[in-house]
mmCIF file of C-alpha atoms in Angstrom:
data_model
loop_
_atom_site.group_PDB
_atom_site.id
_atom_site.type_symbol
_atom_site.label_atom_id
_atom_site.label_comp_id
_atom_site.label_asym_id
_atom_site.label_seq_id
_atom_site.Cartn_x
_atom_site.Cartn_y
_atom_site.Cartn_z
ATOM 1 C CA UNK T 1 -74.932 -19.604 50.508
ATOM 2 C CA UNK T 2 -71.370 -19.837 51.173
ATOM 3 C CA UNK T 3 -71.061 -17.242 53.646
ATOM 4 C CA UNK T 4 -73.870 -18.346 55.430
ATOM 5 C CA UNK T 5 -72.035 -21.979 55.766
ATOM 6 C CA UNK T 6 -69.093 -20.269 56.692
ATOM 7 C CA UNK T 7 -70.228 -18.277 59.460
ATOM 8 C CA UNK T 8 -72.537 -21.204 60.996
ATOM 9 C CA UNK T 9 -69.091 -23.069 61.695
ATOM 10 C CA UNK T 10 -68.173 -20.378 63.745
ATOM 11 C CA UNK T 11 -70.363 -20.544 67.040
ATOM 12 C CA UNK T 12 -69.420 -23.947 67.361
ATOM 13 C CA UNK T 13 -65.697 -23.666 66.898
ATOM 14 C CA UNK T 14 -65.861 -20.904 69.624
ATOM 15 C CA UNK T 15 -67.740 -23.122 72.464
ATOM 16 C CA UNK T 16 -65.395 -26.373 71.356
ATOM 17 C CA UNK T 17 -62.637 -24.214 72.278
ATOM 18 C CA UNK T 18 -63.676 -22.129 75.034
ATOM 19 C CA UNK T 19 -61.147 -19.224 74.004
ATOM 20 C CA UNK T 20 -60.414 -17.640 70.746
ATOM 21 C CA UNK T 21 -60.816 -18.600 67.539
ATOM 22 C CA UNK T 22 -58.684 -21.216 65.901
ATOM 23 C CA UNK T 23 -56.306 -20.910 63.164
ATOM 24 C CA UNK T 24 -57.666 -22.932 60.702
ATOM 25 C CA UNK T 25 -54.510 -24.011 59.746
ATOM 26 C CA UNK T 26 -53.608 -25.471 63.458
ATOM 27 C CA UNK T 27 -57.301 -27.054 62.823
ATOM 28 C CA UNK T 28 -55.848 -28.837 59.553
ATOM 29 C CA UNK T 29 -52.846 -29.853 61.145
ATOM 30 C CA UNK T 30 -54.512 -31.518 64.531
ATOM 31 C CA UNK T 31 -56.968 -33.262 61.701
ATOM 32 C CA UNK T 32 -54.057 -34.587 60.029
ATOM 33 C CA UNK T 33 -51.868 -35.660 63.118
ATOM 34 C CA UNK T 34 -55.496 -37.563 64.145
ATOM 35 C CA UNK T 35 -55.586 -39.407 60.954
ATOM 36 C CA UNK T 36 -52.133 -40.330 60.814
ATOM 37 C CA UNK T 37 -51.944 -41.331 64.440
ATOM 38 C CA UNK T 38 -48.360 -39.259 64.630
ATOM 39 C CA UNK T 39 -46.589 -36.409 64.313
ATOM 40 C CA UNK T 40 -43.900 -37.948 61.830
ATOM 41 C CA UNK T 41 -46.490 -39.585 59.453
ATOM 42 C CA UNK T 42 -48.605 -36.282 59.276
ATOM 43 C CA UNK T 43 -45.749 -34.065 58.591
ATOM 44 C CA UNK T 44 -44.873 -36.478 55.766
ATOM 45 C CA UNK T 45 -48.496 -35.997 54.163
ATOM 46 C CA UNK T 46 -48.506 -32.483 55.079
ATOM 47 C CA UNK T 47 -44.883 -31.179 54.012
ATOM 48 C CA UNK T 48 -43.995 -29.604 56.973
ATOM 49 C CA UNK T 49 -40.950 -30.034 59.153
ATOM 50 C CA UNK T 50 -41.913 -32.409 62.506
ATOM 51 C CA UNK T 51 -40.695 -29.480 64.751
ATOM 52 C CA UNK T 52 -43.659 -26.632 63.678
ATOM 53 C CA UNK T 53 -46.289 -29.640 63.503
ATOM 54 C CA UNK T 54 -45.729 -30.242 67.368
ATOM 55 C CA UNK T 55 -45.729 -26.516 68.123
ATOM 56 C CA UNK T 56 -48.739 -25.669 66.171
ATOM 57 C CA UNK T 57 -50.799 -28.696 68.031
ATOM 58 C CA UNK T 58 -48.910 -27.380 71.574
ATOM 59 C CA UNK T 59 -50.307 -24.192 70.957
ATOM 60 C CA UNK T 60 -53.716 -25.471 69.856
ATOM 61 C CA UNK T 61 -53.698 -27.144 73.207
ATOM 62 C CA UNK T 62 -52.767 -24.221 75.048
ATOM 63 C CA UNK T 63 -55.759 -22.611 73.286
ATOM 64 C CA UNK T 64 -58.335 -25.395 74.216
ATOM 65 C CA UNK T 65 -56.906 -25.646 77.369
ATOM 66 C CA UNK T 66 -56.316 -28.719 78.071
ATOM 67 C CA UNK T 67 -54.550 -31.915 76.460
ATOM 68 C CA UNK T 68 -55.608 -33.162 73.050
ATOM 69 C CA UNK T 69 -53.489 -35.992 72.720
ATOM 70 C CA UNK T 70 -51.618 -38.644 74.955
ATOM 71 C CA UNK T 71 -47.790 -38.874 73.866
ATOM 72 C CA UNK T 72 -46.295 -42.155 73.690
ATOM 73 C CA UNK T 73 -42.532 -43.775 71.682
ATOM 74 C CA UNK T 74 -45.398 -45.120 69.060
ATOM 75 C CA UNK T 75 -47.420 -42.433 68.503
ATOM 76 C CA UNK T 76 -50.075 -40.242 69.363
ATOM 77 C CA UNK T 77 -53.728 -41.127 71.193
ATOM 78 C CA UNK T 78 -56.253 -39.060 71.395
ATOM 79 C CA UNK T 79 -57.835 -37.950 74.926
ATOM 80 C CA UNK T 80 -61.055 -37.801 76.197
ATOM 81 C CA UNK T 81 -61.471 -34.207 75.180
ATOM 82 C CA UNK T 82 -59.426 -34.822 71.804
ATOM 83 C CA UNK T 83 -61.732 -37.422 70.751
ATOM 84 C CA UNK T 84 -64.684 -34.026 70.966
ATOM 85 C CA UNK T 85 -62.551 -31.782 69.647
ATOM 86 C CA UNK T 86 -61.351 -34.622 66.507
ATOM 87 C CA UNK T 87 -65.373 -35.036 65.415
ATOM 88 C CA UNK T 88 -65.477 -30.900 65.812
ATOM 89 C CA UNK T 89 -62.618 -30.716 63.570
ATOM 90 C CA UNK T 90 -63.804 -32.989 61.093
ATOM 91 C CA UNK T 91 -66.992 -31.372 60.515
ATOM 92 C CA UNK T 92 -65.242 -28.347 59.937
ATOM 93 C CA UNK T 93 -63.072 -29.540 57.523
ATOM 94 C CA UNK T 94 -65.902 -31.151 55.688
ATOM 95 C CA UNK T 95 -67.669 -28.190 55.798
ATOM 96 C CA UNK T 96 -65.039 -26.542 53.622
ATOM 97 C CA UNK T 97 -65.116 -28.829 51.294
ATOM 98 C CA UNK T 98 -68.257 -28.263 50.627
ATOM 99 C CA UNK T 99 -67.940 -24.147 50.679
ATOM 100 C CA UNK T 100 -65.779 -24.800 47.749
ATOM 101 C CA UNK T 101 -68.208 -27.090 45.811
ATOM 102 C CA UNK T 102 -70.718 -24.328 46.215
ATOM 103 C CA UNK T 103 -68.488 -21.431 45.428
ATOM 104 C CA UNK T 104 -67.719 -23.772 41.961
ATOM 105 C CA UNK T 105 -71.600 -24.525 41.774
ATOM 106 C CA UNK T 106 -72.216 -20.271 41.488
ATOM 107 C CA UNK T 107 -69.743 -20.041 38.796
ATOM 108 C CA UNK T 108 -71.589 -22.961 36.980
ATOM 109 C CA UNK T 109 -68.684 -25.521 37.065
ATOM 110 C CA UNK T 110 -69.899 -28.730 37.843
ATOM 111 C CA UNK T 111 -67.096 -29.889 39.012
ATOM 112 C CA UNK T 112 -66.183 -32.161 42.061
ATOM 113 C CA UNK T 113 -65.760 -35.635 43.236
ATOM 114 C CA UNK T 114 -67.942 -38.375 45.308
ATOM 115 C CA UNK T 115 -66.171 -40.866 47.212
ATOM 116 C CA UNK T 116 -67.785 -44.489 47.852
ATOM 117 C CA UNK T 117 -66.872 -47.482 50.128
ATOM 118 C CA UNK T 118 -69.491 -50.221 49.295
ATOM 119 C CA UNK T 119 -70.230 -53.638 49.922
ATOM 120 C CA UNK T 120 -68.913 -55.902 46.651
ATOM 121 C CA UNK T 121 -72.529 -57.045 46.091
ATOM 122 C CA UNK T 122 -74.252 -53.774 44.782
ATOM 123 C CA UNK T 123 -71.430 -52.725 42.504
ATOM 124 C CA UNK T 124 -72.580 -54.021 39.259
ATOM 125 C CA UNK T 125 -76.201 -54.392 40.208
ATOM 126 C CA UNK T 126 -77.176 -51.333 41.839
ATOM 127 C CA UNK T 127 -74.083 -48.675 42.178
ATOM 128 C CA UNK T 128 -72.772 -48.918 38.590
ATOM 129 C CA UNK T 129 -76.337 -48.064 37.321
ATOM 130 C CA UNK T 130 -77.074 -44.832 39.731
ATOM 131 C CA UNK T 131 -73.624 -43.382 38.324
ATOM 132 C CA UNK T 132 -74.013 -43.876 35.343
ATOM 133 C CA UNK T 133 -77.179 -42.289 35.126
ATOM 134 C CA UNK T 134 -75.500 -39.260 37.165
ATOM 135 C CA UNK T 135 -72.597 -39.030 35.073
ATOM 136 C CA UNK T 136 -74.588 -38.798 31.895
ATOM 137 C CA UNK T 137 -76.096 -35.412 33.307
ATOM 138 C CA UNK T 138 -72.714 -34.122 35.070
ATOM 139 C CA UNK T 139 -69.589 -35.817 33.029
ATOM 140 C CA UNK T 140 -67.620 -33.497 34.874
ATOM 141 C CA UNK T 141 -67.952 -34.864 38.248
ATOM 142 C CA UNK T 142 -65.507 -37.932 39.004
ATOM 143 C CA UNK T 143 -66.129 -41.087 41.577
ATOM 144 C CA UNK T 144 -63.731 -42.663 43.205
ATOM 145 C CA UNK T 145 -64.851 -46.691 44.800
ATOM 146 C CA UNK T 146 -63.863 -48.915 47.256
ATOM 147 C CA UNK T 147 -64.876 -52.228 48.063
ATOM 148 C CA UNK T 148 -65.111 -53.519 51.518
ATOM 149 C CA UNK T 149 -66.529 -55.207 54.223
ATOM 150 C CA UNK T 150 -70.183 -53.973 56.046
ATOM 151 C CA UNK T 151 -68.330 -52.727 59.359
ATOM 152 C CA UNK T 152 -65.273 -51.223 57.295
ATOM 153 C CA UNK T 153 -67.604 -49.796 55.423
ATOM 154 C CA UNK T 154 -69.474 -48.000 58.767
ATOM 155 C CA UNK T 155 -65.860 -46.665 60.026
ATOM 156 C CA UNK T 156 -64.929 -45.346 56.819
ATOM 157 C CA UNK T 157 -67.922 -42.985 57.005
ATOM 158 C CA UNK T 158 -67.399 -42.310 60.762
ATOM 159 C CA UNK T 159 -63.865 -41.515 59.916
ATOM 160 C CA UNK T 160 -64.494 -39.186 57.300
ATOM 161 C CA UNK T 161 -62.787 -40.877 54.509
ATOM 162 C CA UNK T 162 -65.876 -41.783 52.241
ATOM 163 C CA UNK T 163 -68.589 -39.231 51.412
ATOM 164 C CA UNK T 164 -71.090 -42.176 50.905
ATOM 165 C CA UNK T 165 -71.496 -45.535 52.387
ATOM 166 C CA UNK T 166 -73.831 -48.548 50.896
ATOM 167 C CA UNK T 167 -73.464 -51.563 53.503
ATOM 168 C CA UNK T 168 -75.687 -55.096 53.551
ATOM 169 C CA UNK T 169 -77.371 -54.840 57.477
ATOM 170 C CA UNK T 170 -75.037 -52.511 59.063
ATOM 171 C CA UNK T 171 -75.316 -51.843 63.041
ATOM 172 C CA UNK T 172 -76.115 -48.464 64.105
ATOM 173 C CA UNK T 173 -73.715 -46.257 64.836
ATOM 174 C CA UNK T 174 -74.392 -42.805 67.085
ATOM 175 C CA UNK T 175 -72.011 -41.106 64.292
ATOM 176 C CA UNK T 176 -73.518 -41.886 61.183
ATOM 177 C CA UNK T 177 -76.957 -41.277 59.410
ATOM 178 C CA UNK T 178 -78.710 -43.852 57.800
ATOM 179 C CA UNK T 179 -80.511 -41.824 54.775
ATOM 180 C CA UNK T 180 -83.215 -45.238 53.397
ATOM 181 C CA UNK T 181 -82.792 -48.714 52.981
ATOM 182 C CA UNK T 182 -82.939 -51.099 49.711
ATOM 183 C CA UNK T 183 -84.719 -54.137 50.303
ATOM 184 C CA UNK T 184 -82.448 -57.547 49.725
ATOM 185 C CA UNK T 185 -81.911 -60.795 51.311
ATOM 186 C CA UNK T 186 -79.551 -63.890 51.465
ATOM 187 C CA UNK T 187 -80.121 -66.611 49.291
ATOM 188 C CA UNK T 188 -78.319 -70.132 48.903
ATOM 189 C CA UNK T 189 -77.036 -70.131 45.866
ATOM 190 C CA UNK T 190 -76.106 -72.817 43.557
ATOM 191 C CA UNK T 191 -75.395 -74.667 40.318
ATOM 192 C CA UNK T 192 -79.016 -74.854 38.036
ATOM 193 C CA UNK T 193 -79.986 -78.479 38.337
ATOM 194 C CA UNK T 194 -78.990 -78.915 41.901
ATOM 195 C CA UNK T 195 -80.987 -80.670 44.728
ATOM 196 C CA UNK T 196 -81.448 -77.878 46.480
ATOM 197 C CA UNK T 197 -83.381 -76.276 43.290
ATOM 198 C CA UNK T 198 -86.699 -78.327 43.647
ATOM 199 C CA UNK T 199 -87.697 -76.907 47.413
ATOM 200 C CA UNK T 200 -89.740 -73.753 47.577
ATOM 201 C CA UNK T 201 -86.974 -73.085 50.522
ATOM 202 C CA UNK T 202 -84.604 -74.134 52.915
ATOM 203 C CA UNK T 203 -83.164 -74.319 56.129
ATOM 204 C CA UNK T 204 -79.570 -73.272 56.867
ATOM 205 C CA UNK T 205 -79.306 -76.783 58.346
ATOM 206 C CA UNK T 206 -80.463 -78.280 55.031
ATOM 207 C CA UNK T 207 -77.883 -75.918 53.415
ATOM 208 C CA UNK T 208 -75.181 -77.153 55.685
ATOM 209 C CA UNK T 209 -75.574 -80.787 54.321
ATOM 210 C CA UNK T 210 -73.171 -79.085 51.584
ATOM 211 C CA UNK T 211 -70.266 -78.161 50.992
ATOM 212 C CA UNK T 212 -70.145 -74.101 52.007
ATOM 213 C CA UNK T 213 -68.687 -71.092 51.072
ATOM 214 C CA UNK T 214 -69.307 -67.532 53.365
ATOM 215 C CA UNK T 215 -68.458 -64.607 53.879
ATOM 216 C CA UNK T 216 -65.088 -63.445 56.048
ATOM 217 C CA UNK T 217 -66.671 -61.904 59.271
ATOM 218 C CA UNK T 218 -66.445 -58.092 58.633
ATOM 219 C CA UNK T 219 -69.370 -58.928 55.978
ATOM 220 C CA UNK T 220 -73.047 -58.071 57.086
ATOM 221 C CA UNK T 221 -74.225 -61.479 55.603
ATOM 222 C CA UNK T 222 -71.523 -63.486 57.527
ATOM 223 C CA UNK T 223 -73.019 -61.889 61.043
ATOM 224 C CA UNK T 224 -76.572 -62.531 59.821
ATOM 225 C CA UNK T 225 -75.792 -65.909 59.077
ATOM 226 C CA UNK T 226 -73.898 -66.177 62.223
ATOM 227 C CA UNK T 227 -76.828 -65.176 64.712
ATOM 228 C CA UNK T 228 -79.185 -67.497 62.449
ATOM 229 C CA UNK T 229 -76.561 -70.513 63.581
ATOM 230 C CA UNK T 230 -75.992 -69.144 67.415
ATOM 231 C CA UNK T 231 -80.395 -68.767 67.618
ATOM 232 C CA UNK T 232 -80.491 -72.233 66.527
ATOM 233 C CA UNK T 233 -77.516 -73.858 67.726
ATOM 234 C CA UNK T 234 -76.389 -74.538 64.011
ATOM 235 C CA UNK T 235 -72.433 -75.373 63.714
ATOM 236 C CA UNK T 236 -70.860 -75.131 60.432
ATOM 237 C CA UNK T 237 -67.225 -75.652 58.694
ATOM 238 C CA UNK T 238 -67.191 -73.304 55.525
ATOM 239 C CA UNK T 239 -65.530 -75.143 52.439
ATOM 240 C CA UNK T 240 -64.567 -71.796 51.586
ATOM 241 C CA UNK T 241 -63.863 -68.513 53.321
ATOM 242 C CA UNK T 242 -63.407 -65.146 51.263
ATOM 243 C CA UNK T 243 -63.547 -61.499 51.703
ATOM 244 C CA UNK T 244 -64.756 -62.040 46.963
ATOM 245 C CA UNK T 245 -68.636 -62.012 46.681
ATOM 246 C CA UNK T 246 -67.179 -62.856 42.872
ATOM 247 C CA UNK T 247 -65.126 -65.849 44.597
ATOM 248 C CA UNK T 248 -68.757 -67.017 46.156
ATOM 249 C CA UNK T 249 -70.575 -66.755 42.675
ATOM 250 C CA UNK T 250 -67.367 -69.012 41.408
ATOM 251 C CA UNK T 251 -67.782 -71.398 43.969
ATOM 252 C CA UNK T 252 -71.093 -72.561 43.435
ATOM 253 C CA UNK T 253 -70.819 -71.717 39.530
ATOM 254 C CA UNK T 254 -67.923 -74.704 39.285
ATOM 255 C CA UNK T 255 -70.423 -76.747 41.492
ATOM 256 C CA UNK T 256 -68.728 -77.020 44.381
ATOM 257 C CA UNK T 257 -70.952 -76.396 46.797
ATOM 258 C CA UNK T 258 -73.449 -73.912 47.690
ATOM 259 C CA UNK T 259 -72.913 -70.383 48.577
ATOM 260 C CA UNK T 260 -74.723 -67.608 51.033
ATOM 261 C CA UNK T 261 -74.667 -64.285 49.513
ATOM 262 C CA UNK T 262 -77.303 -61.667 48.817
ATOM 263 C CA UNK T 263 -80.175 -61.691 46.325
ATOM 264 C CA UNK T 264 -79.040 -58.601 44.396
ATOM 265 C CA UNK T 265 -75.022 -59.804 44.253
ATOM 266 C CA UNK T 266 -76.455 -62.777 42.018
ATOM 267 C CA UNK T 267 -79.645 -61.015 40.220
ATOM 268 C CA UNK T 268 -77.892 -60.962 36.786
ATOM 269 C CA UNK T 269 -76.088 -64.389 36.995
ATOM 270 C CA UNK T 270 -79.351 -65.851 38.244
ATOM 271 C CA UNK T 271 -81.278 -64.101 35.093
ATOM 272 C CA UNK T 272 -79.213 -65.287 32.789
ATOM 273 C CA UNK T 273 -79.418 -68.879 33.979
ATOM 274 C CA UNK T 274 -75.460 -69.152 35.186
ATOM 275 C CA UNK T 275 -76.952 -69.759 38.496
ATOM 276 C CA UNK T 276 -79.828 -70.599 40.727
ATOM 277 C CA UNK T 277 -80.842 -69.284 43.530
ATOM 278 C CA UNK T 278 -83.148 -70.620 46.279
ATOM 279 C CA UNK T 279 -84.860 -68.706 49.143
ATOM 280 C CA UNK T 280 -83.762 -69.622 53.080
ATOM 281 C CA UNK T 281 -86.687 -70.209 55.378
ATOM 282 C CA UNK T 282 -85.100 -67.998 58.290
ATOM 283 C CA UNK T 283 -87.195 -65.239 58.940
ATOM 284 C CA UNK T 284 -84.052 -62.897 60.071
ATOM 285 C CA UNK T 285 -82.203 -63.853 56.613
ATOM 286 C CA UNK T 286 -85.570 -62.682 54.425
ATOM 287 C CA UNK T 287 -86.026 -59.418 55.786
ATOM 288 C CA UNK T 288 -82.613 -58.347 55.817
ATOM 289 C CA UNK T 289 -81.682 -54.509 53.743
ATOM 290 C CA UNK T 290 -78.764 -52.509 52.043
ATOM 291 C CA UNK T 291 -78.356 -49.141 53.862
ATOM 292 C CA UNK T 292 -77.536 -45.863 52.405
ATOM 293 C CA UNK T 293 -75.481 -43.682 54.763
ATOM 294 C CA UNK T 294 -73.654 -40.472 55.515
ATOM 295 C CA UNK T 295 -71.831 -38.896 58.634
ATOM 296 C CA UNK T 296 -74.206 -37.612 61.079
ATOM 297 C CA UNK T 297 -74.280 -33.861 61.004
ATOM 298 C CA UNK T 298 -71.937 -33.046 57.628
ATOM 299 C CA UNK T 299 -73.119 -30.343 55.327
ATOM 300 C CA UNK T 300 -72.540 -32.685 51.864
ATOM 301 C CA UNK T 301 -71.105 -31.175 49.099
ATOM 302 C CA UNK T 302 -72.921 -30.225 46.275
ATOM 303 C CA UNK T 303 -71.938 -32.989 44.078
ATOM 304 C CA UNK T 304 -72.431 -35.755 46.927
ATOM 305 C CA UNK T 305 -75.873 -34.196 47.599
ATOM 306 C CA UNK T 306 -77.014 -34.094 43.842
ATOM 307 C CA UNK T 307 -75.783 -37.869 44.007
ATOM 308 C CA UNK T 308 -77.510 -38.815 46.917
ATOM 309 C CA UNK T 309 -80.584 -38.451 45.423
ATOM 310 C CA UNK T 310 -80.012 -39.906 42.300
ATOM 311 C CA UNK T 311 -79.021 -43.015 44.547
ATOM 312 C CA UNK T 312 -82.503 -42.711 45.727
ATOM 313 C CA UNK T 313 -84.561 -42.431 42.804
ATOM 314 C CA UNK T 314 -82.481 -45.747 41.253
ATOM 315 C CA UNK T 315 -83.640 -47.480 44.455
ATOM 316 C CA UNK T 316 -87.057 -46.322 44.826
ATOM 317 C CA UNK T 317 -87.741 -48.844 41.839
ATOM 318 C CA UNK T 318 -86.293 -51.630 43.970
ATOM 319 C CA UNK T 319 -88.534 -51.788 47.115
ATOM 320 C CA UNK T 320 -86.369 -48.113 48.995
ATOM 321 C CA UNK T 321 -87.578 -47.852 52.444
#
C-alpha cells in the first residue's frame, strides 16, 4: 500500500515540473515559504539559515523553469504558475502524511491525529458525540479543534491546514470536496414564554420587531439571513453582533431579545426547556444543511479516513444526505 502511494505521486511531480525530479526537500521548503508568505518567517519555522532557503527555491525555479514567486520588500507572492505548482506541492506533502499513517497502520499502531475547523454550533451537539464514539475504539488517536466561521472554515481546508471541515451552508469551492450533508436550519430563538412562542412560525420581519442578535458575517447563517433580507428588502439593526453561537444562546436566555442561530446549536438548551425555539417561514432558511468536507483530490490518512466515516454513521441518524 505504501509503495503504491508513493510511486503514484511520481508521474505527476514529473509533468508539474517538466524536468527532473524534485528534491523533496526543496518541495518542503517552497511549501513552507508558501505558507509563511516569506523567506524570513519560513526559515524561522523551518530552522534553516535565510541564505540556503532562497537558494534551494532559486534552484527549484531553475528546475521548473520558470518563476514561482514574485519578490517584493514585504514578502513573497505567488505567480501564476506558483499558484499550480503550490496545490501540486500540497498534495504531495499530504500524501506523505498519509504514507506514514499507513506504514504505522501495518505495524498495528493506531496512532495519528485528525485535525478539525468547525462551525461553533455542532461542537457539543454533533462533533463531540462522533469522537467520542471514535476514541472509545482508537484511544490512541488524538484531535485537535478549532472553531470558526463557515468561509474560514472553507479556506482552512483549501489551505491544507485542517484534515476535516464541518461548515453551516458553505459555497462551493473548485478545491474542496463536499463528502454529505446534515440536515439543519435557522430558528428564532428565544426566552420560553415569549410572544413569539404561540405562532406555528414567523417571518424575519416579525422577528425584526425585536431586539436582535446575529451572526458576524463570515458565519453561513449571517449570509443566509442576509439574502433572506436583500430578496425581500428587509433592513435590520442587530442588538447584538458576535462571532459566540454561546453569546447568541445568552442573549435570548437573559431575555433580551431574540436570536437567529441553527436548530442543532440550541437542540439541548431547547430540550431541556432553557430555551424555545420557533420555526421561520422563509423557505431558503428551512432547507438550509451542515456540510462535511475534505480537500479535493488528498489521499486521507488512515486515521482521518477511519474518522470520516464514523462522522457519517453519527449523522446518518440525523437526516445525512
Amino acid at each position: 500500500m505504501f509503495a503504491a502511494t508513493f510511486l503514484e505521486t511520481l508521474p505527476a511531480f514529473r509533468i508539474a515540473s517538466k524536468g527532473p525530479s524534485v528534491d523533496f526537500t526543496q518541495l518542503r521548503y517552497f511549501h513552507e515559504v508558501v505558507r509563511a508568505g516569506s523567506i524570513r518567517a519560513a526559515s524561522d519555522r523551518l530552522r534553516v539559515a535565510p541564505s540556503a532557503l532562497s537558494r534551494q527555491i532559486q534552484q527549484l525555479e531553475h528546475q521548473v523553469a520558470m518563476p514561482l514567486f514574485e519578490r517584493h520588500t514585504r514578502g513573497m507572492r505567488l505567480t501564476e504558475a506558483g499558484e499550480i505548482y503550490a496545490l501540486h506541492a500540497k498534495l504531495v506533502m499530504m500524501d506523505a502524511e498519509r504514507a506514514r499513517s499507513e506504514l504505522a497502520a501495518l505495524k498495528g499502531l493506531e496512532r495519528g491525529g485528525v485535525k478539525l475547523v468547525v462551525v461553533e454550533g455542532i461542537v457539543s451537539n454533533y462533533l463531540l458525540e462522533a469522537i467520542a464514539a471514535f476514541r472509545a475504539v482508537h484511544p490512541d488517536i488524538s484531535f485537535e479543534l478549532l472553531v470558526t466561521g463557515t468561509s474560514d472554515v472553507v479556506a482552512a481546508v483549501r489551505n491544507g491546514d485542517a484534515d476535516i471541515g464541518i461548515a453551516f451552508n458553505a459555497q462551493p469551492d473548485p478545491q474542496v470536496d463536499f463528502l454529505f450533508q446534515l440536515d439543519d436550519e435557522v430558528c428564532a430563538i428565544c426566552q420560553p414564554g415569549h410572544g413569539l412562542t404561540t405562532l406555528p412560525q414567523v417571518s424575519l420581519r416579525e422577528v425584526f420587531l425585536y431586539p436582535v442578535a446575529m451572526p458576524i458575517t463570515s458565519f453561513g447563517i449571517r449570509a443566509l439571513v442576509e439574502e433572506c433580507c436583500r430578496v425581500e428588502r428587509l433592513k435590520v439593526t442587530p442588538a447584538l453582533v458576535t462571532n459566540s453561537i454561546d453569546g447568541l444562546r445568552a442573549f435570548a436566555r437573559a431575555g433580551l431579545g431574540v436570536a437567529l442561530i441553527t436548530g442543532l446549536s440550541c437542540k439541548q438548551e431547547v430540550a431541556a426547556g432553557d430555551l424555545a425555539s420557533v420555526r421561520l417561514a422563509e423557505p431558503q432558511l428551512r432547507s438550509a444543511s451542515i456540510e462535511v468536507m475534505v480537500l479535493g483530490g488528498r489521499r486521507l490518512p488512515v486515521a482521518v479516513s477511519a474518522f470520516v466515516g464514523d462522522l457519517r454513521r453519527v449523522a446518518e441518524a440525523r437526516g445525512v444526505r
